[in-house]
Amino acid sequence: MLDRKMHRARVISSVAATLISLACGTNYVYSAWAPQFADKLHFTTTESNLIGLAGNLGMYSLGVPIGLFIDNRGPRPGVIVGSLLLGLGYVPLATAYETGAGSVGMMCVFSFLTGLGGCMAFAAAVKTSALNWPHHRGTATAFPLAAFGLSAFFFSVTGSVIFPGNTSAFLRLLAAGTFFMTFFGFFFLRVLPHTAYHALPGGLTRSNSQQLHRTSSEDGKARHNASRGGFNPAIEPGMSTPTTYTTPASPTPVAGGGEAGSAELPTPEGASAASQADLEAARPPPPAPNDADDVDETSSLMSKSSTSSLPGDVLVQNSVDMDRSHRIDIRGWRLLADIEFWQLFAIMGILAGIGLMTINNIGHDVNALWKRYDSSVKDSFLVQRQQMHVSILSIGSFVGRLLSGIGSDFLVKGLGASRAWCLVIASLIFTMAQLSAVNITNPHLLGLVSGLSGLGYGFLFGVFPSIVAETFGIHGLSQNWGFMTLAPAVSGNIFNLIYGTIFDNHSIVDPNGDRSCPDGLDCYKNAYYVTLGACGLGLVTTLWTIRHQAIKREQEEAKVIAVD
């Protein structure tokens, strides 16, 4: 009876985590309201891009400290703080649009808060799902990850159905929807305790692992509390606390062992259930096992210590080269001195920056083409078209992650090839998107640009975390992925400012201060020529990286054979 109630509570908590995640990816819906917002407040396209970039910075730049906060305070405080930040961000933005007054600097601050709030609430939702379902962690985390990826689609479709062509109402929807969805989910989001375990004393057939045996909850709690010197009622499940495991030492230590990273980071992009293994790698492993909650009856405990990389194993198993990911541990200063880090950092920066330029500016593309195609088009129609393209981007990203997850596993397991070939595919998809963008003059065909851009973006983020884990090791994934996600923050700024500058150079200002660009494709074409060149650079860098990794792996294998 108790188990049934606990199961029901975990299901409810997972539904709450999914609901919360659905409210957290709204930075990618920016293009659906950015052009009208800029027109109302008389901002240039460059200034409009700065506001969008501030939201991206809030989402990308503080992942590590947010993860540490959630580890130390538990997931629930992260959700309530994230909810408040989302409200504090979107409400002033909606008010500024309604009054037509506001400075660029303040709008950037409010946009930053929306990104920060979404990142914080999403990280808490993902961690809660991972802790509540240790036996089915992949499936459990796939739901909030997928919901985050489809957040832009959800809000853009909802806005187009309920408030067609009404930007003011759409901003109020974002303000109310993000706040109340996360605030409501807070009351049902809980980390439920699991039964404790201890190692079976005999009958072991493997030197480096032990079968685990379920004990009564009270016995487990007693041992757990005794090892900590007493019970601390202030600590809730999901918070970082030290724990000693009653497992016999194994004579064979694991090579390259080390502590798992303490911060869990989400991937602030669309996700898919079928590519869950790759997507889960985007979140660095949770803290070293704090209690028996994270251990299954058939789990294997690494013999080195209780701070083994078990949580990381669960997150990325069946997806990365587990042998290599445990054998190496490159992080900190060693990471910055490794040429492979800079190769991958460059690839991430180039390709993610290309995708972010279209994600943040597809609304301006829509306006420019339609006003040239039909000068009598109404603003309400343009808003609906912007929302449609945001939906296409969101779905494309979702599909890209799905395909990259399946495709990368096929490359590794079926063909014995490098997972980095998925980055080559992403580069080619982005190239096709840029070629479409510099040639399409008929706005009815603009879906090729948004669809291919979303697909390439999904391919990139669907496989990249696993590549980082395989290249530098699972133990430092928290730190390494945190460094890697700084690349889009840098490149996104560069490409978006280039777009804004080019668009503004073709814009005219009427006596009322309203800006418009009557040149159609010429308003932004040169910006896509820049990103087309960047696609070529990204492709060359990716091929160089694949070649470099192949040579390095051959040298490693030769050393192993020589030692044997």
Coordinates of C-alpha atoms in Angstrom, one line a residue:
M1 CA 0.0 0.0 0.0
L2 CA 2.8 2.4 0.9
D3 CA 4.7 1.5 -2.2
R4 CA 1.6 2.3 -4.3
K5 CA 1.3 5.7 -2.7
M6 CA 4.9 6.4 -3.2
H7 CA 4.7 5.4 -6.8
R8 CA 1.7 7.7 -7.3
A9 CA 3.5 10.6 -5.7
R10 CA 6.5 10.1 -8.0
V11 CA 4.2 10.1 -11.0
I12 CA 2.6 13.3 -9.9
S13 CA 6.0 14.8 -9.3
S14 CA 7.1 13.8 -12.8
V15 CA 4.0 15.5 -14.3
A16 CA 4.9 18.6 -12.3
A17 CA 8.5 18.5 -13.6
T18 CA 7.2 18.3 -17.1
L19 CA 4.8 21.2 -16.6
I20 CA 7.6 23.3 -15.1
S21 CA 9.9 22.5 -18.0
L22 CA 7.2 23.4 -20.5
A23 CA 7.4 27.0 -19.1
C24 CA 11.2 27.2 -19.2
G25 CA 12.2 27.3 -22.8
T26 CA 10.4 30.5 -23.8
N27 CA 13.6 32.4 -24.7
Y28 CA 13.3 30.6 -28.1
V29 CA 9.9 32.2 -28.7
Y30 CA 11.5 35.7 -28.7
S31 CA 11.3 36.0 -32.5
A32 CA 7.5 35.7 -32.3
W33 CA 7.2 39.1 -30.6
A34 CA 10.6 40.9 -31.0
P35 CA 9.8 42.8 -34.2
Q36 CA 6.6 44.4 -32.9
F37 CA 8.3 45.1 -29.5
A38 CA 11.1 46.9 -31.3
D39 CA 8.7 48.9 -33.4
K40 CA 6.6 49.9 -30.4
L41 CA 9.6 51.1 -28.4
H42 CA 11.4 52.5 -31.4
F43 CA 14.4 50.2 -31.0
T44 CA 16.8 49.4 -33.8
T45 CA 17.2 45.8 -35.0
T46 CA 20.6 45.8 -33.2
E47 CA 19.1 46.9 -30.0
S48 CA 16.3 44.3 -30.4
N49 CA 19.0 41.6 -30.8
L50 CA 20.8 42.8 -27.6
I51 CA 17.5 42.2 -25.7
G52 CA 17.3 38.7 -27.1
L53 CA 21.0 38.0 -26.4
A54 CA 20.5 39.0 -22.8
G55 CA 17.9 36.2 -22.4
N56 CA 20.4 33.7 -24.0
L57 CA 23.1 34.9 -21.5
G58 CA 20.7 34.2 -18.6
M59 CA 20.1 30.7 -19.9
Y60 CA 23.6 29.8 -20.8
S61 CA 26.1 31.6 -18.6
L62 CA 25.1 30.6 -15.1
G63 CA 24.5 26.9 -15.4
V64 CA 27.3 25.8 -13.0
P65 CA 26.4 28.1 -10.1
I66 CA 22.7 27.3 -10.6
G67 CA 23.5 23.6 -10.4
L68 CA 25.5 24.1 -7.2
F69 CA 22.6 26.1 -5.7
I70 CA 20.2 23.3 -6.5
D71 CA 22.5 20.6 -5.1
N72 CA 23.0 22.5 -1.9
R73 CA 19.4 23.7 -1.3
G74 CA 17.4 21.0 -3.1
P75 CA 15.3 21.3 -6.2
R76 CA 12.2 23.0 -4.7
P77 CA 13.9 26.3 -3.8
G78 CA 15.3 26.4 -7.4
V79 CA 11.7 26.2 -8.8
I80 CA 10.2 28.9 -6.6
V81 CA 13.2 31.3 -7.3
G82 CA 12.9 30.5 -11.0
S83 CA 9.2 31.2 -11.0
L84 CA 9.7 34.6 -9.4
L85 CA 12.5 35.5 -11.9
L86 CA 10.3 34.6 -14.8
G87 CA 7.5 36.8 -13.5
L88 CA 9.9 39.6 -12.7
G89 CA 11.2 39.4 -16.3
Y90 CA 8.1 39.0 -18.4
V91 CA 5.7 41.3 -16.5
P92 CA 7.9 44.5 -17.0
L93 CA 8.4 43.5 -20.7
A94 CA 4.7 43.2 -21.2
T95 CA 4.2 46.5 -19.4
A96 CA 6.8 48.3 -21.5
Y97 CA 5.1 47.1 -24.7
E98 CA 1.7 48.4 -23.5
T99 CA 3.1 51.8 -22.5
G100 CA 5.5 52.1 -25.4
A101 CA 8.3 53.2 -23.0
G102 CA 11.4 51.6 -21.7
S103 CA 15.2 51.8 -22.1
V104 CA 17.3 49.2 -23.9
G105 CA 19.4 48.6 -20.8
M106 CA 16.4 47.8 -18.6
M107 CA 14.8 45.6 -21.2
C108 CA 18.1 43.6 -21.4
V109 CA 17.9 43.2 -17.6
F110 CA 14.4 41.9 -17.7
S111 CA 15.2 39.6 -20.6
F112 CA 18.2 38.2 -18.7
L113 CA 15.9 37.4 -15.7
T114 CA 13.6 35.4 -18.0
G115 CA 16.6 33.3 -19.2
L116 CA 18.0 32.9 -15.6
G117 CA 14.6 31.9 -14.2
G118 CA 14.0 29.4 -16.9
C119 CA 17.4 27.8 -16.5
M120 CA 17.0 27.5 -12.7
A121 CA 13.5 26.0 -12.7
F122 CA 14.4 23.6 -15.5
A123 CA 17.5 22.4 -13.8
A124 CA 15.5 21.7 -10.7
A125 CA 12.8 19.8 -12.6
V126 CA 15.3 17.6 -14.4
K127 CA 17.2 16.8 -11.2
T128 CA 13.9 15.9 -9.4
S129 CA 13.0 13.4 -12.2
A130 CA 16.4 11.8 -12.1
L131 CA 16.3 11.3 -8.3
N132 CA 12.8 10.0 -8.2
W133 CA 13.3 7.3 -10.8
P134 CA 16.8 5.8 -10.3
H135 CA 15.7 2.6 -12.2
H136 CA 14.2 4.4 -15.1
R137 CA 16.2 7.7 -15.1
G138 CA 16.4 7.9 -18.9
T139 CA 12.7 7.7 -19.4
A140 CA 11.9 10.0 -16.4
T141 CA 14.2 12.8 -17.5
A142 CA 13.1 12.5 -21.2
F143 CA 9.8 14.0 -20.4
P144 CA 11.0 17.3 -18.9
L145 CA 13.7 17.5 -21.5
A146 CA 11.2 17.1 -24.4
A147 CA 8.9 19.6 -22.7
F148 CA 11.6 22.2 -22.6
G149 CA 12.4 21.7 -26.3
L150 CA 8.7 22.1 -27.2
S151 CA 8.1 25.1 -25.0
A152 CA 8.5 27.6 -27.8
F153 CA 6.1 25.5 -29.9
F154 CA 3.5 25.3 -27.1
F155 CA 3.4 29.1 -26.4
S156 CA 3.5 30.2 -30.0
V157 CA 0.6 27.9 -30.9
T158 CA -1.3 28.8 -27.8
G159 CA -0.8 32.5 -28.6
S160 CA -1.8 32.2 -32.2
V161 CA -5.0 30.3 -31.3
I162 CA -6.2 32.3 -28.3
F163 CA -4.7 35.8 -29.2
P164 CA -4.2 35.8 -33.0
G165 CA -2.1 38.8 -34.0
N166 CA -2.1 40.4 -30.6
T167 CA 1.4 41.0 -29.3
S168 CA 0.4 42.6 -26.1
A169 CA -1.8 39.7 -25.1
F170 CA 0.9 37.3 -26.1
L171 CA 3.4 38.9 -23.8
R172 CA 0.8 38.8 -21.0
L173 CA 0.4 35.1 -21.8
L174 CA 4.1 34.6 -21.4
A175 CA 4.2 36.5 -18.1
A176 CA 1.2 34.6 -16.6
G177 CA 1.9 31.3 -18.2
T178 CA 5.6 30.9 -17.2
F179 CA 4.9 32.2 -13.6
F180 CA 1.8 30.2 -12.8
M181 CA 3.0 26.9 -14.5
T182 CA 6.2 26.9 -12.5
F183 CA 4.5 28.2 -9.3
F184 CA 1.7 25.6 -9.5
G185 CA 4.2 22.8 -10.3
F186 CA 6.2 23.8 -7.2
F187 CA 3.6 22.4 -4.9
F188 CA 3.7 18.9 -6.5
L189 CA 7.4 18.7 -7.2
R190 CA 9.0 16.5 -4.5
V191 CA 12.0 14.2 -4.2
L192 CA 10.6 11.0 -2.7
P193 CA 12.9 8.8 -0.6
H194 CA 13.7 5.3 -1.7
T195 CA 14.4 2.1 0.3
A196 CA 17.9 1.8 1.5
Y197 CA 20.3 -1.0 0.4
H198 CA 23.3 -2.9 1.6
A199 CA 25.7 -5.2 -0.2
L200 CA 25.1 -9.0 -0.2
P201 CA 27.8 -10.5 1.9
G202 CA 28.7 -13.5 -0.3
G203 CA 28.3 -15.2 -3.6
L204 CA 29.9 -12.5 -5.7
T205 CA 31.1 -13.4 -9.2
R206 CA 32.7 -10.0 -10.1
S207 CA 35.7 -8.5 -8.5
N208 CA 34.7 -4.9 -9.0
S209 CA 31.0 -4.9 -8.1
Q210 CA 28.5 -6.3 -5.7
Q211 CA 24.8 -7.3 -6.0
L212 CA 22.7 -5.1 -3.8
H213 CA 20.1 -6.4 -1.4
R214 CA 17.1 -4.5 -0.2
T215 CA 16.8 -4.0 3.5
S216 CA 14.0 -2.5 5.6
S217 CA 13.6 1.2 5.4
E218 CA 14.1 1.7 9.1
D219 CA 17.3 -0.3 9.2
G220 CA 18.6 1.6 6.2
K221 CA 17.7 4.9 7.8
A222 CA 19.3 3.9 11.1
R223 CA 22.6 3.0 9.3
H224 CA 22.4 6.2 7.2
N225 CA 21.8 8.4 10.3
A226 CA 24.5 6.7 12.3
S227 CA 27.1 7.2 9.6
R228 CA 26.3 10.9 9.7
G229 CA 26.3 11.2 13.4
G230 CA 22.6 11.8 13.8
F231 CA 19.4 12.8 11.9
N232 CA 19.1 16.2 10.4
P233 CA 15.5 17.0 9.7
A234 CA 16.5 20.2 7.8
I235 CA 17.9 18.1 4.9
E236 CA 15.4 17.1 2.3
P237 CA 15.9 14.4 -0.4
G238 CA 17.9 15.8 -3.3
M239 CA 20.3 17.9 -1.2
S240 CA 24.0 17.2 -1.1
T241 CA 24.9 15.3 2.0
P242 CA 27.8 12.9 2.8
T243 CA 27.0 9.2 3.0
T244 CA 29.0 6.1 3.8
Y245 CA 28.1 2.9 2.0
T246 CA 28.4 -0.5 3.6
T247 CA 30.0 -2.3 0.7
P248 CA 33.1 -4.5 1.0
A249 CA 36.2 -3.1 -0.7
S250 CA 37.2 -4.6 -4.0
P251 CA 40.8 -5.5 -4.7
T252 CA 40.6 -4.1 -8.2
P253 CA 40.2 -0.3 -8.4
V254 CA 38.7 1.4 -11.3
A255 CA 41.2 3.2 -13.5
G256 CA 40.8 6.9 -13.8
G257 CA 38.3 7.1 -11.0
G258 CA 37.3 10.4 -9.5
E259 CA 34.5 12.4 -8.0
A260 CA 31.5 13.1 -10.2
G261 CA 30.6 16.8 -10.9
S262 CA 28.3 18.4 -8.4
A263 CA 26.2 20.5 -10.7
E264 CA 23.5 19.3 -13.0
L265 CA 23.1 21.4 -16.1
P266 CA 20.2 21.3 -18.5
T267 CA 20.5 21.8 -22.2
P268 CA 18.6 24.9 -22.9
E269 CA 17.4 23.7 -26.2
G270 CA 14.6 21.3 -27.5
A271 CA 14.9 17.6 -26.7
S272 CA 13.4 14.3 -27.6
A273 CA 12.5 11.1 -25.7
A274 CA 14.1 8.8 -28.2
S275 CA 17.4 10.5 -28.0
Q276 CA 17.3 10.6 -24.2
A277 CA 20.8 9.0 -23.7
D278 CA 22.5 11.7 -25.7
L279 CA 20.4 14.4 -24.1
E280 CA 21.0 13.1 -20.6
A281 CA 24.7 13.5 -21.1
A282 CA 24.1 17.3 -21.4
R283 CA 23.4 17.3 -17.7
P284 CA 26.6 16.5 -15.8
P285 CA 26.3 13.8 -13.2
P286 CA 24.7 14.6 -9.9
P287 CA 26.8 14.6 -6.8
A288 CA 28.5 11.5 -5.6
P289 CA 25.8 9.2 -4.1
N290 CA 24.4 11.0 -1.2
D291 CA 22.2 8.2 0.0
A292 CA 20.9 4.9 -1.3
D293 CA 18.2 6.7 -3.2
D294 CA 20.1 6.6 -6.4
V295 CA 20.9 2.9 -6.3
D296 CA 19.0 0.1 -7.9
E297 CA 18.9 -3.6 -6.7
T298 CA 21.0 -4.6 -9.7
S299 CA 23.3 -1.5 -9.7
S300 CA 27.0 -2.0 -9.6
L301 CA 29.0 0.0 -7.1
M302 CA 32.5 1.1 -8.2
S303 CA 35.0 -0.3 -5.8
K304 CA 37.2 2.7 -5.4
S305 CA 35.0 4.7 -3.1
S306 CA 31.5 6.0 -2.5
T307 CA 32.4 8.9 -4.6
S308 CA 32.6 6.8 -7.7
S309 CA 31.2 7.9 -11.0
L310 CA 28.0 5.8 -10.6
P311 CA 25.6 8.7 -11.3
G312 CA 27.4 9.6 -14.4
D313 CA 27.3 5.9 -15.5
V314 CA 23.5 5.9 -15.2
L315 CA 23.1 9.1 -17.2
V316 CA 25.2 8.2 -20.2
Q317 CA 25.3 4.4 -20.3
N318 CA 24.5 2.9 -23.7
S319 CA 25.4 6.2 -25.3
V320 CA 29.1 6.9 -24.8
D321 CA 32.3 4.9 -24.8
M322 CA 32.1 4.0 -21.2
D323 CA 35.6 2.4 -21.1
R324 CA 37.3 5.5 -22.4
S325 CA 35.1 7.9 -20.5
H326 CA 36.2 6.3 -17.2
R327 CA 39.8 5.8 -18.3
I328 CA 40.5 9.5 -18.8
D329 CA 39.7 12.6 -16.6
I330 CA 40.7 15.9 -18.3
R331 CA 39.4 19.1 -16.7
G332 CA 40.5 22.4 -15.2
W333 CA 43.8 23.7 -16.5
R334 CA 44.5 20.5 -18.3
L335 CA 41.3 21.0 -20.3
L336 CA 42.3 24.5 -21.4
A337 CA 45.7 23.1 -22.5
D338 CA 44.1 20.4 -24.6
I339 CA 43.8 21.1 -28.3
E340 CA 40.7 18.9 -28.5
F341 CA 38.9 21.2 -26.2
W342 CA 39.5 24.2 -28.4
Q343 CA 38.5 22.3 -31.5
L344 CA 35.2 21.4 -29.9
F345 CA 34.8 24.8 -28.4
A346 CA 35.2 26.4 -31.8
I347 CA 32.8 23.9 -33.4
M348 CA 30.2 24.6 -30.7
G349 CA 30.7 28.4 -31.0
I350 CA 30.5 28.5 -34.8
L351 CA 27.5 26.2 -35.3
A352 CA 25.5 27.3 -32.2
G353 CA 26.0 30.9 -33.1
I354 CA 24.7 30.3 -36.7
G355 CA 21.6 28.7 -35.3
L356 CA 21.0 31.4 -32.7
M357 CA 21.2 34.1 -35.3
T358 CA 18.2 32.6 -37.1
I359 CA 16.4 31.7 -33.9
N360 CA 16.5 35.3 -32.7
N361 CA 15.9 36.9 -36.0
I362 CA 13.4 34.7 -38.0
G363 CA 10.7 37.3 -37.1
H364 CA 12.7 40.0 -38.8
D365 CA 13.1 37.8 -41.8
V366 CA 9.4 37.3 -41.9
N367 CA 8.6 41.0 -41.7
A368 CA 11.1 42.0 -44.4
L369 CA 10.0 39.4 -47.0
W370 CA 6.3 39.8 -46.4
K371 CA 6.3 43.6 -46.5
R372 CA 8.2 43.4 -49.8
Y373 CA 6.0 40.7 -51.2
D374 CA 2.7 42.4 -50.2
S375 CA 2.9 46.0 -48.9
S376 CA -0.7 45.9 -47.7
V377 CA -0.1 43.0 -45.2
K378 CA -1.4 43.7 -41.7
D379 CA 0.6 43.5 -38.4
S380 CA -1.7 40.8 -37.0
F381 CA -0.9 38.6 -40.0
L382 CA 2.8 39.1 -39.5
V383 CA 2.6 38.2 -35.9
Q384 CA 0.8 34.9 -36.8
R385 CA 3.5 34.1 -39.4
Q386 CA 6.3 34.8 -36.9
Q387 CA 4.7 32.4 -34.4
M388 CA 4.4 29.8 -37.1
H389 CA 8.1 30.0 -37.9
V390 CA 9.0 29.8 -34.2
S391 CA 6.9 26.6 -34.0
I392 CA 8.7 25.2 -37.1
L393 CA 12.1 25.9 -35.4
S394 CA 11.0 24.2 -32.2
I395 CA 9.8 21.1 -34.0
G396 CA 12.9 21.0 -36.2
S397 CA 15.1 21.1 -33.1
F398 CA 13.1 18.3 -31.5
V399 CA 13.4 16.1 -34.6
G400 CA 17.1 16.9 -34.9
R401 CA 17.8 15.7 -31.4
L402 CA 15.9 12.5 -32.1
L403 CA 17.8 11.8 -35.3
S404 CA 21.2 12.7 -33.9
G405 CA 20.6 10.4 -30.9
I406 CA 19.7 7.4 -33.1
G407 CA 22.2 8.3 -35.7
S408 CA 25.2 8.7 -33.4
D409 CA 24.6 5.4 -31.8
F410 CA 24.4 3.7 -35.2
L411 CA 27.6 5.4 -36.2
V412 CA 29.4 4.1 -33.1
K413 CA 27.9 0.7 -32.7
G414 CA 27.0 -0.2 -36.3
L415 CA 29.8 1.4 -38.3
G416 CA 32.5 1.8 -35.7
A417 CA 32.8 5.5 -36.7
S418 CA 33.2 8.6 -34.7
R419 CA 30.2 10.3 -33.2
A420 CA 31.6 13.6 -34.4
W421 CA 30.3 12.8 -37.9
C422 CA 26.9 14.0 -36.6
L423 CA 28.6 17.4 -36.4
V424 CA 29.5 17.2 -40.0
I425 CA 25.8 16.5 -40.8
A426 CA 24.8 19.5 -38.6
S427 CA 27.3 21.7 -40.6
L428 CA 25.8 20.5 -43.9
I429 CA 22.2 21.2 -42.7
F430 CA 23.2 24.7 -41.5
T431 CA 24.8 25.2 -44.9
M432 CA 21.6 24.3 -46.7
A433 CA 19.7 26.7 -44.4
Q434 CA 22.0 29.6 -45.2
L435 CA 21.8 28.9 -48.9
S436 CA 18.1 29.0 -48.6
A437 CA 18.2 32.2 -46.7
V438 CA 20.2 34.1 -49.3
N439 CA 18.1 32.9 -52.2
I440 CA 14.4 32.8 -51.0
T441 CA 12.4 35.9 -51.8
N442 CA 9.0 34.3 -51.6
P443 CA 7.9 34.4 -47.9
H444 CA 5.9 31.2 -48.5
L445 CA 9.1 29.3 -48.8
L446 CA 10.8 30.8 -45.7
G447 CA 9.8 27.6 -43.8
L448 CA 12.9 26.0 -45.4
V449 CA 15.1 28.4 -43.5
S450 CA 13.4 28.0 -40.1
G451 CA 13.0 24.2 -40.5
L452 CA 16.6 23.5 -41.5
S453 CA 18.0 25.9 -38.9
G454 CA 16.0 24.1 -36.1
L455 CA 17.0 20.7 -37.5
G456 CA 20.7 21.6 -37.5
Y457 CA 20.5 23.1 -34.0
G458 CA 18.9 19.9 -32.7
F459 CA 21.6 17.8 -34.4
L460 CA 24.3 19.9 -32.7
F461 CA 22.9 19.8 -29.2
G462 CA 21.6 16.2 -29.4
V463 CA 25.1 14.7 -29.8
F464 CA 27.6 17.2 -28.4
P465 CA 27.3 16.4 -24.7
S466 CA 28.2 12.7 -25.4
I467 CA 31.2 13.8 -27.5
V468 CA 32.4 15.9 -24.6
A469 CA 32.0 12.9 -22.2
E470 CA 33.9 10.6 -24.5
T471 CA 36.7 13.0 -25.2
F472 CA 37.4 14.3 -21.7
G473 CA 35.9 11.7 -19.4
I474 CA 32.7 11.4 -17.4
H475 CA 34.1 12.5 -14.1
G476 CA 34.6 16.2 -15.0
L477 CA 31.5 16.5 -17.3
S478 CA 30.0 19.2 -15.0
Q479 CA 32.9 21.5 -15.4
N480 CA 33.7 20.7 -19.0
W481 CA 30.1 21.1 -20.3
G482 CA 29.9 24.4 -18.3
F483 CA 32.9 25.7 -20.2
M484 CA 31.6 24.4 -23.5
T485 CA 28.2 26.2 -23.2
L486 CA 30.1 29.5 -22.9
A487 CA 30.8 29.3 -26.6
P488 CA 27.3 30.0 -27.9
A489 CA 27.1 33.0 -25.5
V490 CA 30.1 34.5 -27.3
S491 CA 29.4 33.5 -30.9
G492 CA 25.7 34.3 -30.6
N493 CA 26.5 37.8 -29.6
I494 CA 28.8 38.3 -32.6
F495 CA 26.4 36.8 -35.3
N496 CA 23.4 38.6 -33.9
L497 CA 25.1 42.0 -33.8
I498 CA 26.3 41.4 -37.4
Y499 CA 22.7 40.7 -38.4
G500 CA 21.3 43.8 -36.5
T501 CA 23.9 46.1 -38.0
I502 CA 23.2 44.9 -41.6
F503 CA 19.5 45.1 -41.1
D504 CA 19.7 48.6 -39.6
N505 CA 21.8 49.8 -42.6
H506 CA 18.9 49.0 -44.9
S507 CA 16.2 50.4 -42.7
I508 CA 14.6 53.8 -43.0
V509 CA 13.1 55.9 -40.2
D510 CA 9.9 57.9 -40.7
P511 CA 9.1 61.2 -39.0
N512 CA 7.4 59.3 -36.2
G513 CA 10.5 57.3 -35.4
D514 CA 9.1 54.1 -36.7
R515 CA 11.7 51.9 -38.5
S516 CA 11.1 49.6 -41.5
C517 CA 13.1 48.0 -44.2
P518 CA 11.5 48.0 -47.7
D519 CA 14.3 46.0 -49.4
G520 CA 13.0 42.5 -48.7
L521 CA 15.8 39.9 -48.9
D522 CA 18.5 42.6 -49.2
C523 CA 17.6 43.7 -45.6
Y524 CA 19.5 40.7 -44.2
K525 CA 21.1 38.7 -47.0
N526 CA 24.7 39.8 -46.2
A527 CA 24.3 38.5 -42.7
Y528 CA 23.6 35.0 -44.1
Y529 CA 26.6 35.3 -46.3
V530 CA 28.7 35.7 -43.2
T531 CA 27.1 32.6 -41.6
L532 CA 27.5 30.7 -44.8
G533 CA 31.2 31.3 -44.6
A534 CA 31.1 30.3 -41.0
C535 CA 29.4 27.0 -42.0
G536 CA 32.4 26.2 -44.2
L537 CA 34.8 27.0 -41.4
G538 CA 32.8 24.8 -39.0
L539 CA 32.8 22.0 -41.5
V540 CA 36.6 22.2 -42.0
T541 CA 37.1 22.4 -38.2
T542 CA 34.9 19.3 -37.6
L543 CA 36.7 17.2 -40.2
W544 CA 40.1 18.3 -38.7
T545 CA 38.8 17.3 -35.3
I546 CA 37.7 13.9 -36.5
R547 CA 41.1 13.3 -38.1
H548 CA 42.9 14.5 -35.0
Q549 CA 40.8 12.2 -32.7
A550 CA 41.3 9.2 -35.0
I551 CA 45.1 9.6 -34.9
K552 CA 45.1 10.1 -31.1
R553 CA 42.9 7.0 -30.5
E554 CA 45.3 4.9 -32.6
Q555 CA 48.2 6.1 -30.6
E556 CA 46.4 5.3 -27.4
E557 CA 45.5 1.8 -28.6
A558 CA 49.1 1.2 -29.7
K559 CA 50.3 2.2 -26.2
V560 CA 47.8 -0.3 -24.6
I561 CA 48.9 -3.1 -26.9
A562 CA 52.6 -2.3 -26.1
V563 CA 51.9 -2.5 -22.3
D564 CA 50.0 -5.8 -22.7

